[in-house]
Short mmCIF file of C-alpha atoms and ligand atoms in Angstrom, two decimals:
data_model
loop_
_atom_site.label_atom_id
_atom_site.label_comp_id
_atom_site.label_asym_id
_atom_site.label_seq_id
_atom_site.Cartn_x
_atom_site.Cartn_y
_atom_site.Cartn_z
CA UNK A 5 0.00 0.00 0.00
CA UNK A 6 1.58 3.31 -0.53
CA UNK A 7 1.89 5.61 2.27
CA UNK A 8 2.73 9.31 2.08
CA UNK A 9 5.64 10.53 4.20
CA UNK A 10 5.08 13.87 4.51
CA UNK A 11 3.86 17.17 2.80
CA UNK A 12 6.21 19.14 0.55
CA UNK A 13 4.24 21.86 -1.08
CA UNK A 14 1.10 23.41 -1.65
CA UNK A 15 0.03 25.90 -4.82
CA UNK A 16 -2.25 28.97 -4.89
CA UNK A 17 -3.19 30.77 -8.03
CA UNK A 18 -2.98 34.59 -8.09
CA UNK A 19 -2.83 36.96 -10.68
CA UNK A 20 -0.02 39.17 -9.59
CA UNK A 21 3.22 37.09 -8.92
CA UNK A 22 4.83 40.17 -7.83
CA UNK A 23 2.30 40.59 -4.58
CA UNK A 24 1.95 37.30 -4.00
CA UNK A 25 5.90 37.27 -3.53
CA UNK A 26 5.95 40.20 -1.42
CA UNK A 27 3.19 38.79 0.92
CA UNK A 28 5.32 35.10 0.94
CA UNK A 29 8.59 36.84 1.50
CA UNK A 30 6.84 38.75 4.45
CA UNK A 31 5.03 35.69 5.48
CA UNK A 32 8.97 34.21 5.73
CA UNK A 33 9.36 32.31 2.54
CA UNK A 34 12.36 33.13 0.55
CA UNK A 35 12.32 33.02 -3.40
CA UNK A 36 13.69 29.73 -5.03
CA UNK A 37 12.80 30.27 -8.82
CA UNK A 38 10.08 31.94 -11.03
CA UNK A 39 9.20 31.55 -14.65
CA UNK A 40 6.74 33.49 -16.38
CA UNK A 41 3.96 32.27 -15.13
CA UNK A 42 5.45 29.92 -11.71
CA UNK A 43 6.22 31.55 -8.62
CA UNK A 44 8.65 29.15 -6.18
CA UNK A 45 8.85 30.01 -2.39
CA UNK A 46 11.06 27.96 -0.22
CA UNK A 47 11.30 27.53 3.47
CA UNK A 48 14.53 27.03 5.57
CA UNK A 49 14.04 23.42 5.48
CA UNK A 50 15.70 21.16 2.72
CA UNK A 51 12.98 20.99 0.08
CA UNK A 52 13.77 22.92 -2.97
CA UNK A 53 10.12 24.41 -2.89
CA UNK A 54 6.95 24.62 0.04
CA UNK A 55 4.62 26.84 -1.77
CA UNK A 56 4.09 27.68 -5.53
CA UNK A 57 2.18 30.34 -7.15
CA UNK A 58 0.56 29.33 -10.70
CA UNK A 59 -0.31 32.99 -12.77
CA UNK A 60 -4.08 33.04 -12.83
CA UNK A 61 -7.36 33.96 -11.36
CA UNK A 62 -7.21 33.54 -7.61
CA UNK A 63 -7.40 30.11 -6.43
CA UNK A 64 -6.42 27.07 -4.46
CA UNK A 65 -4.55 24.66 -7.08
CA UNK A 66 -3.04 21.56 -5.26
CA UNK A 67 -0.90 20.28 -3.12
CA UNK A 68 2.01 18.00 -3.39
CA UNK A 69 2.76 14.88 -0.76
CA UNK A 70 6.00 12.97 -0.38
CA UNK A 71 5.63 9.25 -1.65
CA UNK A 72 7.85 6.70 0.28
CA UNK A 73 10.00 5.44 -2.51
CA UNK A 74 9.75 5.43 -6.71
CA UNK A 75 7.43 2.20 -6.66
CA UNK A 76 4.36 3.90 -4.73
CA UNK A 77 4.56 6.70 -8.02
CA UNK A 78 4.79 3.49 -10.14
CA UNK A 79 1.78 2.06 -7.95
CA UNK A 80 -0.01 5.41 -8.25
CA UNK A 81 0.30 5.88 -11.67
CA UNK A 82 -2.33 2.80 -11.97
CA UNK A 83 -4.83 4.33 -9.82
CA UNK A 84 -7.69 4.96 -11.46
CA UNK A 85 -7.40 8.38 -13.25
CA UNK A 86 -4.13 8.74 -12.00
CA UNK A 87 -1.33 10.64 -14.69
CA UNK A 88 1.62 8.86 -15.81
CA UNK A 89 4.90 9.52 -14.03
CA UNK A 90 5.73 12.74 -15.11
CA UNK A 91 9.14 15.21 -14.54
CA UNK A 92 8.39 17.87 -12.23
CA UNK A 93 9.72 21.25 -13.57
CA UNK A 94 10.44 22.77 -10.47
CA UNK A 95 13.71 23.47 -8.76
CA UNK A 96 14.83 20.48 -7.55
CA UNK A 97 13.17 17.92 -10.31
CA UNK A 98 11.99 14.64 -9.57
CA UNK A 99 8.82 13.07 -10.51
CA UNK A 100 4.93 12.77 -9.52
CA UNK A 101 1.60 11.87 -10.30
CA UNK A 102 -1.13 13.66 -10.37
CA UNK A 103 -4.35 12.49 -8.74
CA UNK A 104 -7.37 13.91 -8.01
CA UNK A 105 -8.92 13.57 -4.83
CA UNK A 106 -12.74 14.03 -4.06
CA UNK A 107 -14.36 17.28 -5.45
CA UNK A 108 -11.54 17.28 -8.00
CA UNK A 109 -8.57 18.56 -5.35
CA UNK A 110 -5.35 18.05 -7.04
CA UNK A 111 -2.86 16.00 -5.30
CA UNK A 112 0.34 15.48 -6.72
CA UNK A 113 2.41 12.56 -5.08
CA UNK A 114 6.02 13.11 -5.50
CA UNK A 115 9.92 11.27 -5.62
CA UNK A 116 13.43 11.77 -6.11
CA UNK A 117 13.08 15.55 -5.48
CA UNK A 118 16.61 17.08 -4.87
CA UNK A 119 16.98 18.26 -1.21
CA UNK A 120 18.45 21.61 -0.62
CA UNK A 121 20.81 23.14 1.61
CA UNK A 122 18.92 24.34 4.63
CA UNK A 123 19.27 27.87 4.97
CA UNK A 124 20.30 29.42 8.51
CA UNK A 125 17.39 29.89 10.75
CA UNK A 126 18.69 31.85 14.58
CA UNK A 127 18.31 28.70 17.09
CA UNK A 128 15.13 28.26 19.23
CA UNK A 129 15.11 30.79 22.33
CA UNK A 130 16.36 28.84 25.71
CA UNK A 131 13.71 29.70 28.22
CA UNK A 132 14.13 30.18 31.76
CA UNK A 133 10.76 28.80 33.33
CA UNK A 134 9.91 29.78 36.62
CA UNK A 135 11.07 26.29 37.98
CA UNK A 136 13.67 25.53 35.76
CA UNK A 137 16.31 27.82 35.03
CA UNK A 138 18.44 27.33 31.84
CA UNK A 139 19.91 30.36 30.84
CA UNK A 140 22.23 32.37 32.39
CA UNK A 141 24.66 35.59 31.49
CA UNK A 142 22.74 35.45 28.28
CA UNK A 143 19.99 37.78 27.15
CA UNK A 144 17.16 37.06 24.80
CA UNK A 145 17.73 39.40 22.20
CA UNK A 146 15.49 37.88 18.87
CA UNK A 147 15.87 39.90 15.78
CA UNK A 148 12.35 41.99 14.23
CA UNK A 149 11.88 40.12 11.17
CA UNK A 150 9.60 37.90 9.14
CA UNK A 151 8.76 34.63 11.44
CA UNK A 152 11.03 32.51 9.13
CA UNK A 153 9.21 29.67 7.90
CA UNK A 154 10.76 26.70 8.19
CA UNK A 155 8.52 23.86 5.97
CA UNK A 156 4.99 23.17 4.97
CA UNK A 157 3.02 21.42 7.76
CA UNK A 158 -0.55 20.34 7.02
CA UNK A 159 -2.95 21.77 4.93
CA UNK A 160 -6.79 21.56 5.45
CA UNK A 161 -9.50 21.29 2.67
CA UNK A 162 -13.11 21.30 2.51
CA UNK A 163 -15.16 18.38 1.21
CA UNK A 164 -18.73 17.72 -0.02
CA UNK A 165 -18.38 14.56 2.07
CA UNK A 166 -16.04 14.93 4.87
CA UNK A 167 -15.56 10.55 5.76
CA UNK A 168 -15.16 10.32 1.38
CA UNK A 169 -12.78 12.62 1.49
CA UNK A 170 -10.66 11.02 4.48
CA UNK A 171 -11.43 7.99 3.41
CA UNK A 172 -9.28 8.89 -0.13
CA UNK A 173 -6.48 10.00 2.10
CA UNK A 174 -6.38 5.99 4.17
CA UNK A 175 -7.23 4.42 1.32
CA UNK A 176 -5.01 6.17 -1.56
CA UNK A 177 -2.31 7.91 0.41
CA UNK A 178 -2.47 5.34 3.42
CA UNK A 179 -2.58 8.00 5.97
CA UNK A 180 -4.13 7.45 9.53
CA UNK A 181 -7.37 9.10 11.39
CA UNK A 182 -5.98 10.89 14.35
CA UNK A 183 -8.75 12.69 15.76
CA UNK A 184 -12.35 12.66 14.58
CA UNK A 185 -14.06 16.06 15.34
CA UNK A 186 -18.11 15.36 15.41
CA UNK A 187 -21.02 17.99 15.43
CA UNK A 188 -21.67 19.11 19.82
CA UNK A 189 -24.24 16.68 20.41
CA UNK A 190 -24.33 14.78 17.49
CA UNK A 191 -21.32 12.12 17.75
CA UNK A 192 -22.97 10.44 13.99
CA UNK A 193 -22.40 13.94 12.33
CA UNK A 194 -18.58 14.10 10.91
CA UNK A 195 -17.34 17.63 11.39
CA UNK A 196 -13.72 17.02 10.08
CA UNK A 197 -11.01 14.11 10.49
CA UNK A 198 -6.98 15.05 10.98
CA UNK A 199 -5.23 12.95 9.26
CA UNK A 200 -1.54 12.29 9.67
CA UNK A 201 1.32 10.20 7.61
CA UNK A 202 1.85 6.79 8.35
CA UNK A 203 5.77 7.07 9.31
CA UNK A 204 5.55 3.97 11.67
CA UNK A 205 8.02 3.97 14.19
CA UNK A 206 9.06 7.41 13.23
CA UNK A 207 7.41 10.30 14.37
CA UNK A 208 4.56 12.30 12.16
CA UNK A 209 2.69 15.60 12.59
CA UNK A 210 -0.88 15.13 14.61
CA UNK A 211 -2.04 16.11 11.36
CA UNK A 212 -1.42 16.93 7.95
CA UNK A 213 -4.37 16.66 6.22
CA UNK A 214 -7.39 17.96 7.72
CA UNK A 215 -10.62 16.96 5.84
CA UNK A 216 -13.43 19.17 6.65
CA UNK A 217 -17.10 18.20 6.16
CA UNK A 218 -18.61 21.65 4.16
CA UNK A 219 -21.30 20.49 1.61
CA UNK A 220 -21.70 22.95 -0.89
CA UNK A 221 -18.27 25.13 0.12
CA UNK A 222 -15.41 23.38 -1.35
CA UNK A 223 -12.14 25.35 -1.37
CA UNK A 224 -9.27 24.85 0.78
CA UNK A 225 -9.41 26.33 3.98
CA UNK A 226 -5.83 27.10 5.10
CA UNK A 227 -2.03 25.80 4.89
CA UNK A 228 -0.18 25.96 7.49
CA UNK A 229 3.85 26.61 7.79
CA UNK A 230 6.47 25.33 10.64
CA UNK A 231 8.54 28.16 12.62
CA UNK A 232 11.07 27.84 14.99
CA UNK A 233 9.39 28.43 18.21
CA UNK A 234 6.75 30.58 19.91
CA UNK A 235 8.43 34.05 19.86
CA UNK A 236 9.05 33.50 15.77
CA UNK A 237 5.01 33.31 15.54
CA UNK A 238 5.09 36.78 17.82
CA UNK A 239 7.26 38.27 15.92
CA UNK A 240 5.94 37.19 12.87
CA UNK A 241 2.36 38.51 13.52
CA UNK A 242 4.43 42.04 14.60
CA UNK A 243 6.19 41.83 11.49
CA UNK A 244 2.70 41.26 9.59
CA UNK A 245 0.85 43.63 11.21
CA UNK A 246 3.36 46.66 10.61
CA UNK A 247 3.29 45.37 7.09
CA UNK A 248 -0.85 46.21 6.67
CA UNK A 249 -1.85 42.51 6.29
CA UNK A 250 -4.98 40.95 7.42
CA UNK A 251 -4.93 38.73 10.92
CA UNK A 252 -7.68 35.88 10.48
CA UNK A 253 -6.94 34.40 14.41
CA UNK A 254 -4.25 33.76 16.71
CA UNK A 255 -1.69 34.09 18.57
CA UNK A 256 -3.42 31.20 20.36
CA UNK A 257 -2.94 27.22 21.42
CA UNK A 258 -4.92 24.92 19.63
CA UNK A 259 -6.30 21.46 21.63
CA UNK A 260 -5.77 19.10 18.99
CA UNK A 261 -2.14 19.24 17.48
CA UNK A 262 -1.13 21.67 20.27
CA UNK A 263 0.24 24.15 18.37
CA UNK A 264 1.13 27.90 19.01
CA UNK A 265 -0.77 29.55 15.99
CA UNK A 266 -1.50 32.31 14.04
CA UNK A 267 -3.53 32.72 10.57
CA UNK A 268 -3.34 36.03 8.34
CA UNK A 269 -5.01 36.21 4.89
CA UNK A 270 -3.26 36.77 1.75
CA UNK A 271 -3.45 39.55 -0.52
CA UNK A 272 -6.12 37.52 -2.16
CA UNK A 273 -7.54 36.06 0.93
CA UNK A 274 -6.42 32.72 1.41
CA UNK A 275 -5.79 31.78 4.95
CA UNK A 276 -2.09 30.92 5.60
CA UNK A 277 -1.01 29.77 9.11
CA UNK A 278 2.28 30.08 11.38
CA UNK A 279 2.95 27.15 13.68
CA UNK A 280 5.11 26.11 16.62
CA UNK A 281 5.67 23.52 19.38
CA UNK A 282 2.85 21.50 17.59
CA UNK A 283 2.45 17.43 18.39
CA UNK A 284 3.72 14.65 17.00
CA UNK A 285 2.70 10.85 17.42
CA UNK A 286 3.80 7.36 16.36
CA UNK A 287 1.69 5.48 13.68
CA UNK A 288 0.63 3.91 16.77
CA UNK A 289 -1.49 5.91 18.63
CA UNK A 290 -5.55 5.39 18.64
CA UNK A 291 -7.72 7.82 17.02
CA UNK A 292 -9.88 10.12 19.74
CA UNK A 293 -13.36 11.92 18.79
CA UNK A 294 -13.97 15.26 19.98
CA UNK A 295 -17.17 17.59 19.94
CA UNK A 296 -15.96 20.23 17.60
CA UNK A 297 -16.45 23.42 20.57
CA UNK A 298 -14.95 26.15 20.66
CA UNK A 299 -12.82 24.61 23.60
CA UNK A 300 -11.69 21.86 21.28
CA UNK A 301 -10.37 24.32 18.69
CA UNK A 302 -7.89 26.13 21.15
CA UNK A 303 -6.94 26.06 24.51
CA UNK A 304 -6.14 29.94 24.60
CA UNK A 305 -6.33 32.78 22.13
CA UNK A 306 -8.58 35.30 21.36
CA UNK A 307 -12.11 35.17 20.35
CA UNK A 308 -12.86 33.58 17.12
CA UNK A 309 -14.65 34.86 14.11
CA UNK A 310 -17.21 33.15 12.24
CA UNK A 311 -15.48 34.20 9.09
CA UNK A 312 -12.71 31.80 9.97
CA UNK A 313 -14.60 29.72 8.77
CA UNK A 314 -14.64 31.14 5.02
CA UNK A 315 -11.93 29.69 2.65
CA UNK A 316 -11.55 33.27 1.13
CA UNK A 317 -12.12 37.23 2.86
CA UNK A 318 -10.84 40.09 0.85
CA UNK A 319 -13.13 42.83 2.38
FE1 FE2 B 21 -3.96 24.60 10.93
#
């Protein structure tokens, strides 16, 4: 069975590659390539790309998912409308196959991409806790910058059918329910399922797919990018906010994953995310089913907005 290993990039369409770059580089992405009409952000991880932007009206356009070795993309390539194994013409090569998941979301699984250096990211803040003291004769002294996004961590999309579209993530990609999020008072009614990569032994991300249950609104709802640590999602949201962008939520904790986060829109209103500290299990661990409350969503943070909720705000 093939089993995705991890997510390596997800692609917007916008008509302005020029303001879409401005809004990534401020985000914390830093430029790996453009064409004419291809935009290529990296993070400071080692994949060549994390985000691309196609030239076009404004859009969600795919996402691309790491497959564990060059016979799953042989294996794919017989799925049923699946593409052929094709050279991606990226920085970085390699190949994929395109499939389409429920309500026609592209999903390209992908091989033999060439890693890239990392680039130099300042090391997570040592923090002296009230009870355990770690740091001493040094000062915390962070620079004002753009939060420095590290890689792509999970992105979450909106299905006619929440359970079909999960179920083509276990059943195609091989990935594993990790929490089931059900409508308060309802436990039949499928709100959402995280999904996370079957890495067995080795550690994955609580979740990185999230398949919402929306019938009638399908669009993706947000991606959401890795940073250092806690102060680098501060700082970033400073760094944002001086810059005139839009804050969607945040700086909060969610309950499931954990994480530190913060959303802002995009120029055209797409929901990007910043993320630390978030959780990661074993392909071990038993799947849990929450009410989806507003208790569930975060642990702290400021109030949240019903228009969360929409895939795209511009106003
Ligand atoms: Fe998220």
């Amino acid at each position: 069975m093939i089993k995705a290993q991890d997510i390596v990039y997800v692609a917007h369409r916008a008509p302005d590659l020029d303001l879409h770059a401005q809004f990534l580089r401020d985000f914390g992405m830093v430029e790996a390539a453009r064409t004419a009409d291809r935009l290529y952000m990296r993070g400071a991880g080692t994949y060549p790309f994390i985000h691309v932007t196609e030239l076009g009206a404004p859009g969600f356009a795919g996402l691309g998912m790491l497959a564990g070795s060059a016979a799953d993309l042989d294996l794919a390539s017989r799925l049923p409308g699946a593409s052929a194994v094709e050279e991606i013409e990226g920085p970085g090569g390699g190949q994929r196959v395109r499939l389409t998941a429920p309500d026609g979301y592209r999903i390209d699984l992908i091989h033999g991409m060439a890693l890239a250096d990392p680039l130099p990211v300042r090391a997570p803040l040592p923090v002296n806790f009230a009870m355990q003291k770690q740091r001493v004769k040094a000062f915390q002294r962070p620079d004002h910058e753009p939060a420095r996004v590290v890689r792509l961590g999970h992105c979450v999309l909106k299905f006619n059918d929440g359970d079909a579209g999960a179920r083509w993530f276990q059943e195609t990609l091989g990935m594993l329910v990790t929490d089931r999020l059900h409508v308060p008072g309802d436990q039949a009614a499928t709100l959402g399922n995280f999904l996370r990569c079957d890495r067995g032994e080795r550690p994955a991300d609580h979740h990185t797919i999230f398949a919402l249950h929306t019938p009638g609104d399908i669009n993706v709802h947000h991606a959401s990018f890795e940073v250092q640590d806690p102060d680098a999602v501060h700082i970033g949201h400073e760094w944002l906010k001086e810059k005139g962008y839009k804050p969607a939520w945040g700086v909060g904790r969610h309950l499931l994953g954990s994480q530190i986060f913060d959303y802002w829109r995009s120029p055209w209103g797409y929901m990007f995310e910043h993320y630390a500290d978030g959780d990661l299990l074993t392909a071990d661990m038993p799947a849990g089913d929450y009410p989806a409350t507003e208790e569930n969503l975060a642990q702290w943070g400021p109030a949240l907005s019903p228009r969360f909720f929409e895939s795209v705000v511009v106003d």
